[in-house]
Coordinates of C-alpha atoms in Angstrom, one line a residue:
M1 CA 0.0 0.0 0.0
K2 CA 2.9 2.3 0.9
K3 CA 4.5 1.5 -2.4
L4 CA 1.2 2.4 -4.3
T5 CA 1.0 5.7 -2.4
K6 CA 4.6 6.6 -3.3
I7 CA 4.0 5.7 -6.9
G8 CA 0.8 7.8 -6.9
L9 CA 2.7 10.8 -5.5
F10 CA 5.5 10.4 -8.0
L11 CA 3.0 10.4 -10.8
V12 CA 1.3 13.6 -9.5
Y13 CA 4.7 15.4 -9.1
T14 CA 5.7 14.3 -12.6
F15 CA 2.4 15.6 -14.1
L16 CA 2.8 19.0 -12.3
I17 CA 6.4 19.4 -13.6
V18 CA 5.4 18.5 -17.2
A19 CA 2.3 20.8 -17.0
C20 CA 4.5 23.7 -15.8
E21 CA 7.0 23.0 -18.6
Q22 CA 4.3 22.9 -21.2
H23 CA 2.4 26.1 -20.1
I24 CA 5.0 28.8 -19.8
I25 CA 3.4 32.2 -19.5
E26 CA 5.2 35.0 -21.4
Y27 CA 4.3 38.7 -21.4
D28 CA 4.7 40.7 -24.6
T29 CA 7.0 43.4 -23.2
E30 CA 9.8 45.5 -24.6
E31 CA 12.5 47.1 -22.5
I32 CA 12.8 50.9 -23.2
D33 CA 15.8 53.1 -23.2
V34 CA 15.1 55.7 -20.5
T35 CA 17.8 58.0 -21.9
T36 CA 16.0 58.5 -25.2
T37 CA 12.3 57.6 -24.6
A38 CA 9.5 60.0 -23.7
Q39 CA 6.8 58.6 -21.5
F40 CA 3.6 60.6 -21.3
Q41 CA 0.0 60.8 -20.2
I42 CA -2.6 63.1 -21.9
H43 CA -5.0 64.9 -19.5
N44 CA -8.1 66.5 -21.1
V45 CA -9.1 69.5 -18.9
I46 CA -10.6 71.5 -21.8
P47 CA -13.9 73.0 -20.5
L48 CA -16.5 70.8 -22.2
A49 CA -19.7 69.0 -21.1
S50 CA -19.6 65.3 -20.5
G51 CA -21.2 63.2 -23.3
T52 CA -20.3 61.2 -26.3
A53 CA -20.4 64.2 -28.6
Y54 CA -17.4 65.7 -26.8
N55 CA -15.3 62.5 -26.5
I56 CA -11.9 62.4 -28.2
N57 CA -12.5 59.2 -30.2
R58 CA -9.3 59.1 -32.1
I59 CA -5.8 60.2 -31.3
E60 CA -2.9 60.0 -33.7
L61 CA 0.8 60.2 -32.8
N62 CA 2.9 61.1 -35.8
D63 CA 0.0 60.1 -38.1
Q64 CA -0.2 56.7 -36.5
L65 CA -3.2 55.5 -34.5
L66 CA -2.5 55.8 -30.8
T67 CA -6.0 55.1 -29.5
N68 CA -9.6 55.1 -30.8
E69 CA -13.2 54.9 -29.5
T70 CA -12.3 51.6 -27.7
F71 CA -10.4 53.8 -25.2
P72 CA -11.6 57.4 -25.8
L73 CA -10.3 60.4 -24.0
Y74 CA -13.3 61.9 -22.0
P75 CA -13.6 65.5 -20.8
N76 CA -11.8 65.8 -17.5
Y77 CA -10.1 62.3 -17.8
F78 CA -6.7 61.1 -18.9
I79 CA -5.2 58.3 -21.0
P80 CA -3.8 55.8 -20.8
Y81 CA -6.3 55.3 -18.1
S82 CA -6.1 52.8 -15.3
A83 CA -8.0 52.6 -12.1
T84 CA -4.6 52.0 -10.3
G85 CA -2.7 54.5 -12.5
G86 CA 1.0 54.2 -13.5
K87 CA 0.5 53.7 -17.3
F88 CA 2.2 55.8 -20.0
F89 CA 2.4 56.1 -23.8
T90 CA 6.0 55.9 -25.1
T91 CA 7.7 57.4 -28.1
D92 CA 11.1 58.8 -29.0
S93 CA 11.8 62.1 -27.3
G94 CA 11.9 65.2 -29.5
I95 CA 9.2 66.8 -31.6
I96 CA 6.1 64.8 -32.1
N97 CA 2.8 65.5 -33.9
L98 CA -0.4 65.0 -32.0
K99 CA -3.9 64.9 -33.6
L100 CA -7.2 64.7 -31.8
Y101 CA -10.5 63.8 -33.4
Q102 CA -13.8 64.5 -31.7
G103 CA -17.4 63.3 -32.4
A104 CA -19.2 60.3 -33.6
V105 CA -17.1 57.4 -34.7
D106 CA -18.4 57.5 -38.2
D107 CA -18.2 61.3 -38.4
L108 CA -15.0 62.4 -36.7
T109 CA -13.7 66.0 -36.8
L110 CA -10.1 67.0 -36.4
V111 CA -10.1 69.4 -33.4
Y112 CA -6.4 69.5 -32.5
D113 CA -3.2 69.3 -34.6
R114 CA 0.0 70.4 -32.9
D115 CA 3.7 69.7 -33.0
I116 CA 5.0 69.2 -29.4
E117 CA 8.5 68.8 -28.1
L118 CA 8.6 66.0 -25.6
P119 CA 11.5 65.5 -23.2
T120 CA 12.8 62.1 -22.0
G121 CA 11.3 60.8 -18.9
K122 CA 7.7 60.9 -17.6
T123 CA 5.5 63.9 -18.5
S124 CA 1.9 64.9 -18.0
L125 CA 0.5 66.7 -21.1
I126 CA -2.3 68.9 -19.9
L127 CA -4.7 69.8 -22.7
H128 CA -6.4 73.0 -21.6
S129 CA -7.4 74.5 -25.0
F130 CA -7.9 73.3 -28.6
D131 CA -6.1 76.4 -29.7
E132 CA -2.9 76.2 -27.6
L133 CA 0.0 73.9 -26.9
P134 CA -0.6 71.7 -23.9
T135 CA 1.2 72.6 -20.7
M136 CA 3.8 70.0 -19.7
V137 CA 4.6 69.0 -16.2
E138 CA 7.4 66.6 -15.2
Y139 CA 5.8 63.6 -13.6
G140 CA 8.7 63.0 -11.2
E141 CA 9.5 60.0 -9.1
Y142 CA 7.2 58.7 -6.4
P143 CA 8.5 59.6 -3.0
K144 CA 8.3 56.9 -0.3
I145 CA 8.1 56.8 3.5
T146 CA 9.1 53.6 5.3
T147 CA 7.3 53.0 8.6
E148 CA 7.5 50.1 11.1
Y149 CA 3.8 49.7 11.5
S150 CA 1.1 51.8 9.7
G151 CA 1.6 54.8 7.4
E152 CA -0.3 58.0 7.5
T153 CA 0.6 59.7 4.3
T154 CA -1.0 60.2 0.9
W155 CA 0.8 62.1 -1.9
I156 CA -0.8 64.9 -3.9
K157 CA 0.5 66.8 -7.0
F158 CA -1.5 70.0 -7.6
H159 CA -1.8 71.5 -11.1
N160 CA -3.0 75.1 -11.8
S161 CA -4.9 75.0 -15.2
L162 CA -7.6 77.5 -14.2
Y163 CA -8.9 80.0 -16.8
E164 CA -10.5 83.4 -15.8
T165 CA -12.7 83.4 -18.8
P166 CA -12.6 81.5 -22.2
G167 CA -9.2 82.1 -23.7
V168 CA -7.8 84.0 -20.7
P169 CA -5.6 81.9 -18.3
T170 CA -5.8 83.0 -14.7
P171 CA -3.0 85.5 -13.7
L172 CA -3.3 84.3 -10.1
K173 CA -0.7 82.4 -8.2
L174 CA -2.4 79.9 -6.0
Q175 CA -1.5 78.0 -2.8
Y176 CA -3.2 74.7 -2.4
Q177 CA -3.8 73.8 1.3
Y178 CA -5.3 70.8 3.2
Q179 CA -6.8 70.1 6.6
Y180 CA -7.4 66.8 8.3
T181 CA -9.3 65.6 11.3
T182 CA -6.9 65.0 14.2
D183 CA -9.5 63.4 16.6
W184 CA -12.5 61.5 15.2
D185 CA -14.2 61.5 18.6
T186 CA -14.2 65.2 19.1
G187 CA -14.1 66.3 15.4
D188 CA -11.0 68.5 16.0
K189 CA -9.1 69.5 12.9
S190 CA -5.6 70.5 12.1
E191 CA -4.5 73.9 11.0
W192 CA -4.4 74.5 7.3
I193 CA -1.2 73.1 5.8
N194 CA 0.4 74.0 2.5
V195 CA 0.6 71.5 -0.3
G196 CA 4.0 72.4 -1.8
E197 CA 4.7 76.0 -3.0
P198 CA 2.3 78.4 -4.8
V199 CA 2.0 77.8 -8.5
S200 CA 0.9 79.9 -11.5
F201 CA -1.1 78.8 -14.5
G202 CA 0.6 75.9 -16.3
E203 CA 2.7 75.0 -13.2
A204 CA 2.4 72.1 -10.7
T205 CA 3.8 71.2 -7.3
G206 CA 5.9 68.2 -6.7
W207 CA 4.5 65.1 -5.1
E208 CA 3.6 66.5 -1.7
P209 CA 2.9 64.6 1.5
V210 CA -0.6 65.0 2.9
T211 CA -1.5 63.5 6.3
V212 CA -4.3 60.9 6.6
N213 CA -5.5 60.1 10.0
K214 CA -7.4 57.0 9.1
T215 CA -10.8 56.4 10.5
I216 CA -10.3 52.6 11.0
E217 CA -7.1 51.6 12.6
V218 CA -7.0 48.0 11.2
S219 CA -7.2 48.7 7.5
S220 CA -5.1 49.9 4.6
G221 CA -6.1 53.4 5.7
Y222 CA -8.3 56.2 4.4
A223 CA -10.0 59.3 5.7
R224 CA -11.5 62.5 4.5
V225 CA -9.1 65.4 3.7
D226 CA -10.4 69.0 3.1
Y227 CA -8.8 71.3 0.6
R228 CA -8.9 75.0 -0.2
L229 CA -7.0 77.5 -2.4
R230 CA -5.4 80.8 -1.3
V231 CA -4.4 83.6 -3.6
I232 CA -0.8 84.7 -3.3
G233 CA 0.2 88.3 -4.2
D234 CA 3.3 89.4 -6.2
D235 CA 4.9 90.3 -2.9
G236 CA 4.2 86.8 -1.5
S237 CA 1.4 87.9 0.8
D238 CA -1.7 85.8 1.4
Q239 CA -4.7 87.6 -0.3
G240 CA -7.4 85.3 1.0
N241 CA -9.4 82.4 -0.4
L242 CA -9.9 81.9 -4.1
E243 CA -13.4 82.9 -5.2
V244 CA -15.2 81.2 -8.0
E245 CA -18.4 82.4 -9.6
R246 CA -21.4 80.2 -9.3
S247 CA -25.0 80.8 -10.5
W248 CA -25.9 82.4 -7.1
G249 CA -22.7 84.6 -6.9
F250 CA -19.1 84.3 -5.9
V251 CA -18.1 81.6 -3.4
E252 CA -14.8 80.7 -1.7
Y253 CA -13.5 77.5 -3.3
G254 CA -13.4 74.4 -1.1
D255 CA -13.6 70.7 -1.6
Y256 CA -12.7 67.4 0.0
W257 CA -11.4 64.0 -1.2
T258 CA -10.9 60.7 0.4
G259 CA -7.2 60.3 1.1
Y260 CA -5.7 56.8 1.0
V261 CA -2.5 55.9 2.8
G262 CA 0.3 55.2 0.3
S263 CA -1.6 56.5 -2.8
Y264 CA -0.6 59.1 -5.3
R265 CA -3.2 61.5 -6.8
Q266 CA -3.0 64.4 -9.2
H267 CA -5.3 67.3 -8.4
I268 CA -5.9 69.5 -11.5
L269 CA -7.7 72.8 -11.1
S270 CA -9.4 73.8 -14.4
R271 CA -12.4 75.4 -16.2
Y272 CA -13.4 79.1 -15.5
R273 CA -13.2 81.3 -12.4
V274 CA -15.7 84.0 -13.6
D275 CA -18.5 84.6 -16.2
N276 CA -19.2 80.9 -16.9
T277 CA -21.2 79.2 -14.2
S278 CA -21.8 76.2 -16.3
Y279 CA -18.1 75.4 -16.2
Y280 CA -17.1 76.9 -12.9
G281 CA -13.6 76.3 -11.7
R282 CA -13.0 73.1 -9.7
V283 CA -10.4 70.5 -9.0
Y284 CA -10.5 67.0 -10.7
Q285 CA -8.6 64.1 -9.1
H286 CA -6.7 61.6 -11.3
T287 CA -5.1 58.5 -9.9
A288 CA -1.4 58.2 -10.4
L289 CA -0.7 55.1 -8.3

């Protein structure tokens, strides 16, 4: 009986070895040369309504198809999109041509045709107007914090792509700030804390640490984080909260997002500050990692 058991086990092991040898999984990957390759994402913050009529349903890079309606570029989204982030298109660094087509798949209209000089490394292309070159922000490396037990940091990169009115970028230098709850029993909150340095239109902060005091101790960690914007004068003085026009008048900008420990999010301020309450200025969050 023992001999039969040993023979049976031998046959199982042999089958498993043969199966592994016959079912090798290979991934179709190609190593890139980081010294010559441009890696980029395209963010569409052009003030447009949501809906299929405004989707970018075809993108061409150097007259070659980059993506189509299978993976469209929606208003206030980015590509290559991933729920967990971290994906990029690649091409040789230098001058590229980018064409965008909008509308129904069987009736596409060329709405953007620009030559753009891409550097090596990772870059965020921020499309803020069909009539202008995109602003380009260096993606940067993800900072890390090593902790013995549980972390308490999420990372935010803030972009200023706000327009005053159509065709008029904001002249305001803005300081992004956050506030978090320090005690969930009492509701006490921290002071307002700067997210990096103030930035003008077309600029962004680096990856800045934002504290997350998570609501559930035994978890991966998340909590509400409040945000606001302060206007910074030419002399560096704080001029007060940014005001944005809504249908009932001007209001001080404020918002909140769920912060996840160890995550990386891009916060892009876009649309219009005044005279266009249908597309009033606000921040959109895009997952980086």
